[in-house]
C-alpha positions in Angstrom: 0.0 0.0 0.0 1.5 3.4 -0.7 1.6 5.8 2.1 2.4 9.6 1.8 4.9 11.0 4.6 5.9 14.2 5.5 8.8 14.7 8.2 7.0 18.5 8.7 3.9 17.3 9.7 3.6 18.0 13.5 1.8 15.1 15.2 -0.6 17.0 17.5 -1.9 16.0 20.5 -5.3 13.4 19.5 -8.4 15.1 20.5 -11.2 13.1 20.2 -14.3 15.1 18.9 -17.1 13.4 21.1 -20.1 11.9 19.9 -22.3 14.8 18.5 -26.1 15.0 20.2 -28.6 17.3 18.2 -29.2 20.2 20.3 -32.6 22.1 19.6 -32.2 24.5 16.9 -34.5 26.8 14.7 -34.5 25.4 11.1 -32.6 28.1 9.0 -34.6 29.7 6.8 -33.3 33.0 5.7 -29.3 32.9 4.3 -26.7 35.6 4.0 -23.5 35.3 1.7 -21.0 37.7 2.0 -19.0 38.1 -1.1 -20.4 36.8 -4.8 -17.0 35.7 -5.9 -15.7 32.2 -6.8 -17.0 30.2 -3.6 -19.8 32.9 -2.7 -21.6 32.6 -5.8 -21.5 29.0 -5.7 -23.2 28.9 -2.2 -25.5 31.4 -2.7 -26.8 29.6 -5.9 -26.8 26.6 -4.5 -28.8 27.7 -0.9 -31.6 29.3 -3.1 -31.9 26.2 -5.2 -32.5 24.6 -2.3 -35.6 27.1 -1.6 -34.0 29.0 0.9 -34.5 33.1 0.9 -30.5 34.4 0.2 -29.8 37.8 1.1 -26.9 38.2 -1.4 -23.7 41.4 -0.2 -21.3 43.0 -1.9 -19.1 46.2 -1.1 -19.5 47.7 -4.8 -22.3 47.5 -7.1 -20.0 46.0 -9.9 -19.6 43.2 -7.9 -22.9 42.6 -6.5 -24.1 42.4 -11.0 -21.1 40.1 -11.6 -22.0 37.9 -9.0 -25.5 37.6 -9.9 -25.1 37.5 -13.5 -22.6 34.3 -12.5 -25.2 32.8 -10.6 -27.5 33.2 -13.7 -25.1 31.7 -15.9 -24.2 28.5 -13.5 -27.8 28.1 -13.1 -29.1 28.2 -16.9 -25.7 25.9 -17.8 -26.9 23.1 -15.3 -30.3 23.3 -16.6 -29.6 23.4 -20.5 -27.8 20.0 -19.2 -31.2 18.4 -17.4 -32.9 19.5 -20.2 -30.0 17.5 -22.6 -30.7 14.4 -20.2 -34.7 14.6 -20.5 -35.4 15.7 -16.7 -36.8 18.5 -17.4 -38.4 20.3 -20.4 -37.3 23.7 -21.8 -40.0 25.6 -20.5 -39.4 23.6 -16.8 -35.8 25.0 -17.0 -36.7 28.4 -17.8 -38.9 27.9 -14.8 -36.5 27.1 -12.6 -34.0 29.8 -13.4 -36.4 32.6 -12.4 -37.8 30.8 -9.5 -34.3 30.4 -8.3 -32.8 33.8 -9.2 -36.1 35.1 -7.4 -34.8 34.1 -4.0 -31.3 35.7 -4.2 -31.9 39.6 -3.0 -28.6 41.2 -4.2 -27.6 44.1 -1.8 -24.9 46.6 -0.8 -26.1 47.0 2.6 -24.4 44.7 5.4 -27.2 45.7 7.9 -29.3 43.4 5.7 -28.0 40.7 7.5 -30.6 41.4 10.7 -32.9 39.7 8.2 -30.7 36.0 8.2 -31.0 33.3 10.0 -27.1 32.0 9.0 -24.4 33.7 7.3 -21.5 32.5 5.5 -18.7 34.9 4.6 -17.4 34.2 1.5 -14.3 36.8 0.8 -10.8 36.3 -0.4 -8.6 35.0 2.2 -7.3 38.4 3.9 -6.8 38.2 7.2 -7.1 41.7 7.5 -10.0 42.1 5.6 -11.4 40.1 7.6 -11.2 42.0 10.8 -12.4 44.8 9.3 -16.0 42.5 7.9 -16.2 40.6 11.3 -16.5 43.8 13.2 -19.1 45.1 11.2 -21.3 41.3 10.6 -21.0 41.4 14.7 -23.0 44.4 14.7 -25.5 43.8 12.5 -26.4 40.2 13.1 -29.1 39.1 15.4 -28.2 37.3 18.4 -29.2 33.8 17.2 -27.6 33.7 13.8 -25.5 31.2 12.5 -21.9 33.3 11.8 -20.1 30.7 9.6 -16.7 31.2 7.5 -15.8 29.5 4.3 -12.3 30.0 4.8 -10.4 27.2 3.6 -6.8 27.7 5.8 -7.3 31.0 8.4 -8.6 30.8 11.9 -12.0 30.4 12.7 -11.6 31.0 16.3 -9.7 34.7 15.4 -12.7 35.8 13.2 -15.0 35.2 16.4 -12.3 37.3 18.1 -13.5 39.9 15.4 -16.5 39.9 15.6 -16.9 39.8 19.2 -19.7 36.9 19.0 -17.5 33.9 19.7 -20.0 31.4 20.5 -22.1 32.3 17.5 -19.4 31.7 15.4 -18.2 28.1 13.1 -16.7 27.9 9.8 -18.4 25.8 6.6 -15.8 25.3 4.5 -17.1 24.5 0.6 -15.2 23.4 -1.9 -14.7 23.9 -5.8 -16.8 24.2 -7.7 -19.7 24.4 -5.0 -22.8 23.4 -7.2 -21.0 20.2 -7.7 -18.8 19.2 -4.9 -20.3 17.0 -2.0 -18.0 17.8 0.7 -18.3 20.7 3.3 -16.1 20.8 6.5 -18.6 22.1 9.5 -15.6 23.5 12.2 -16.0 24.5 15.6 -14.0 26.4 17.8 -13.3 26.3 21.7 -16.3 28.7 22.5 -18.6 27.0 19.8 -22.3 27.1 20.8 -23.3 23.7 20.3 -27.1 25.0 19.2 -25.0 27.0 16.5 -22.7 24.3 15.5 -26.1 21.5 14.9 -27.8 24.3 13.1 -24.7 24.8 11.0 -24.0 21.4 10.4 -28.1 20.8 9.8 -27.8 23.1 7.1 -25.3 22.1 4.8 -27.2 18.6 4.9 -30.1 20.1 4.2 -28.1 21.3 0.5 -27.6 17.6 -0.2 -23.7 17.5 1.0 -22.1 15.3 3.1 -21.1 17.4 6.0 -18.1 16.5 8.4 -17.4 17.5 11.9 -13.9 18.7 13.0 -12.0 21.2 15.4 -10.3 24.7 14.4 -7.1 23.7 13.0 -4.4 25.2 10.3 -6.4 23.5 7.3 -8.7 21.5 9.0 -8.7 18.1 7.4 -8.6 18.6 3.5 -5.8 21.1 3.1 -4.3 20.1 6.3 -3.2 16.8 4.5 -3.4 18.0 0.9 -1.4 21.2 1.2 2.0 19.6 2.7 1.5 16.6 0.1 1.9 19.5 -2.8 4.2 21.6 -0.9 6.8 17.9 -0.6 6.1 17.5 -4.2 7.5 20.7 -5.2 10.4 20.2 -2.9 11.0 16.9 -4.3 11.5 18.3 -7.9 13.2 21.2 -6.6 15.9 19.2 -4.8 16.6 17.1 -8.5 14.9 13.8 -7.4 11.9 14.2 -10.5 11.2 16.3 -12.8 7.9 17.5 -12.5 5.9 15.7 -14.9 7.6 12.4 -13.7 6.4 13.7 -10.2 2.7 13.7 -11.3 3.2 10.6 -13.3 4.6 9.0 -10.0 1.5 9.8 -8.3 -1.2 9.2 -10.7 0.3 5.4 -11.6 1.5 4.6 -8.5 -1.4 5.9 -6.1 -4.0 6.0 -8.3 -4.5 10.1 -8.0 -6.8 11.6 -10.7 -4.3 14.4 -11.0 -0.7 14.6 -9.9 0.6 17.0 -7.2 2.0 19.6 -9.0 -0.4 19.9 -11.5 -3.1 20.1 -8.9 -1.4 23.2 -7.3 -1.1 24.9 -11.3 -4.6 23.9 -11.2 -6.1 25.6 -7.7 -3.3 28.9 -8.4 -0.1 28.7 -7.0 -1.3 32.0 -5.9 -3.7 31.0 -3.4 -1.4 27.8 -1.9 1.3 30.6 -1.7 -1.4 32.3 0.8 -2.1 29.1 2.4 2.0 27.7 3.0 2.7 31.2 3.7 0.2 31.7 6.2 1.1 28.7 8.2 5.0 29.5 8.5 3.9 33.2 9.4 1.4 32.1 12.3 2.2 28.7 13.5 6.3 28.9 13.5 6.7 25.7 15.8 5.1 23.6 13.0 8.4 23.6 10.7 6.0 24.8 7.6 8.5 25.8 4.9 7.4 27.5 1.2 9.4 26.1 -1.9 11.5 29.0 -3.5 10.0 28.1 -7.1 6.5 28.9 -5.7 7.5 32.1 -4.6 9.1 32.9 -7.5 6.7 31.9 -9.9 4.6 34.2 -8.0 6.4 37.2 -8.2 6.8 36.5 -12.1 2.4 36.3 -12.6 3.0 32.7 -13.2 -0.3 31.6 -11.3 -0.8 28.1 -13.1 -4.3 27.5 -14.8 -5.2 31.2 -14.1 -2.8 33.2 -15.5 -1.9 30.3 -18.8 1.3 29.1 -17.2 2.6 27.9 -14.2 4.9 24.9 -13.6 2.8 24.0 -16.7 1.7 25.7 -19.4 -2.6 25.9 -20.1 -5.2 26.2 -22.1 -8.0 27.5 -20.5 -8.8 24.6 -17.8 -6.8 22.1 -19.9 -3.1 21.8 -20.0 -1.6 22.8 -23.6 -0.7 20.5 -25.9 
């Protein structure tokens, strides 16, 4: 059996998440997202599909019409394909877009959020940013709403820090694209609420995912074991062991991955795992996290992978060039 290693991986001490017992809740019926872009678009389409009322925020009104007019677009794309499959007949999908664009109210305002039952912020991955948006969500929420991050790799527990509502606050962390994907991470912190947690955790059940429980931790589970498996693959061909299509090869033959390593980073934006590997060696320095000077570098250069046409590949659009 092949087993993936990592001598940077810091065993931590095993805490065992105890059995979970449904507290009583109110059923969620009113959603905010905050932010429209990649992930927030995705959940916000995917919530008012669902039937659920989505009170959809931007900061600029350029944003909030992209985000919407993405929505649109994801939502007429999956129904042209029911339609292609017989499920559904033209005039059933047309139906459905407007029924479900209906339920997304597109606003500017962050007070709107009084209205929501649960939140989920949704913005790029700035911790900064982020104190600046928690402060403000803690004021306008009410005190029973669900305040839930989608951050894939920054600190749930320091965003309840921000916005001052700590046992209000849990992370549900989607993943790409969001319309498709099964999986969402439900994280709790310390000062969890468990009402708030079972709500949250109700929730992304009631979208049809499969919903798993774990504590705040650098990455949770996902990226907490896929981010150092691309980080030692980078290393590996740095150091002269592989080159990097031999690398991927390696790991598609011999461990039966869909996609190797590195191309997966090219894939997600070396970018964004920059921010990630980064982020760990700036705030948990015991840890040993390390980036790979190539990364950097093809950073600084705009070499982004998929997003930009090249990274340690070279692409075209979502496919790698011939």
């Amino acid at each position: 059996m092949a087993m993936i290693t990592n001598a940077r991986f810091r065993v931590e001490s095993v805490r065992m998440l105890p059995m979970r017992c449904m507290s009583t809740f109110s059923p969620v019926k009113k959603v905010g997202v905050v932010g429209l872009g990649l992930m927030g678009h995705g959940i916000a389409q995917t919530a008012a599909e669902k039937g659920y009322d989505v009170v959809a925020i931007e900061t600029e009104q350029r944003f909030l019409d992209a985000g919407m007019a993405r929505i649109e677009k994801s939502i007429e794309k999956l129904t042209v394909r029911s339609v292609s499959k017989g499920k559904m007949t033209y005039e059933q999908a047309a139906t459905s877009v407007a029924s479900t664009m209906g339920r997304i109210k597109p606003v500017l305002d962050i007070k709107a959020l009084n209205e929501c039952d649960l939140i989920v912020e949704a913005v790029i991955e700035d911790i900064q940013l982020k104190e600046t948006l928690y402060a403000a969500i803690g004021k306008a929420v009410s005190n029973t709403c669900v305040i839930a991050s989608n951050t894939s790799s920054l600190s749930v527990s320091k965003m309840a820090e921000f916005c001052g509502r700590p046992k209000q606050m849990c992370g549900l962390h989607f993943f790409n694209p969001v319309q498709l994907m099964q999986l969402v991470e439900v994280i709790k912190t310390d000062q969890t609420d468990p009402v708030i947690f079972d709500s949250a955790f109700a929730f992304a059940k009631a979208l049809g995912k499969t919903p798993i429980e774990c504590i705040d931790t650098p990455g949770f589970v996902v990226n907490r074991l896929l981010v150092p498996y691309m980080m030692s693959a980078i290393e590996l061909h740095e150091r002269g062991v592989a080159s990097v299509a031999d690398v991927d090869t390696a790991m598609r033959l011999g461990a039966g991955h869909p996609m190797g390593p590195i191309q997966l980073t090219d894939y997600i934006g070396l970018d964004t795992a920059l921010n990630i590997i980064s982020g760990w060696e700036r705030d948990y320095p015991d840890d040993g996290w390390t980036v790979p000077t190539s990364l950097r570098e093809k950073v600084a250069d705009g070499k982004l992978g998929r997003k930009s046409g090249e990274g340690y590949y070279k692409w075209d659009g979502d496919k790698l060039a011939a």
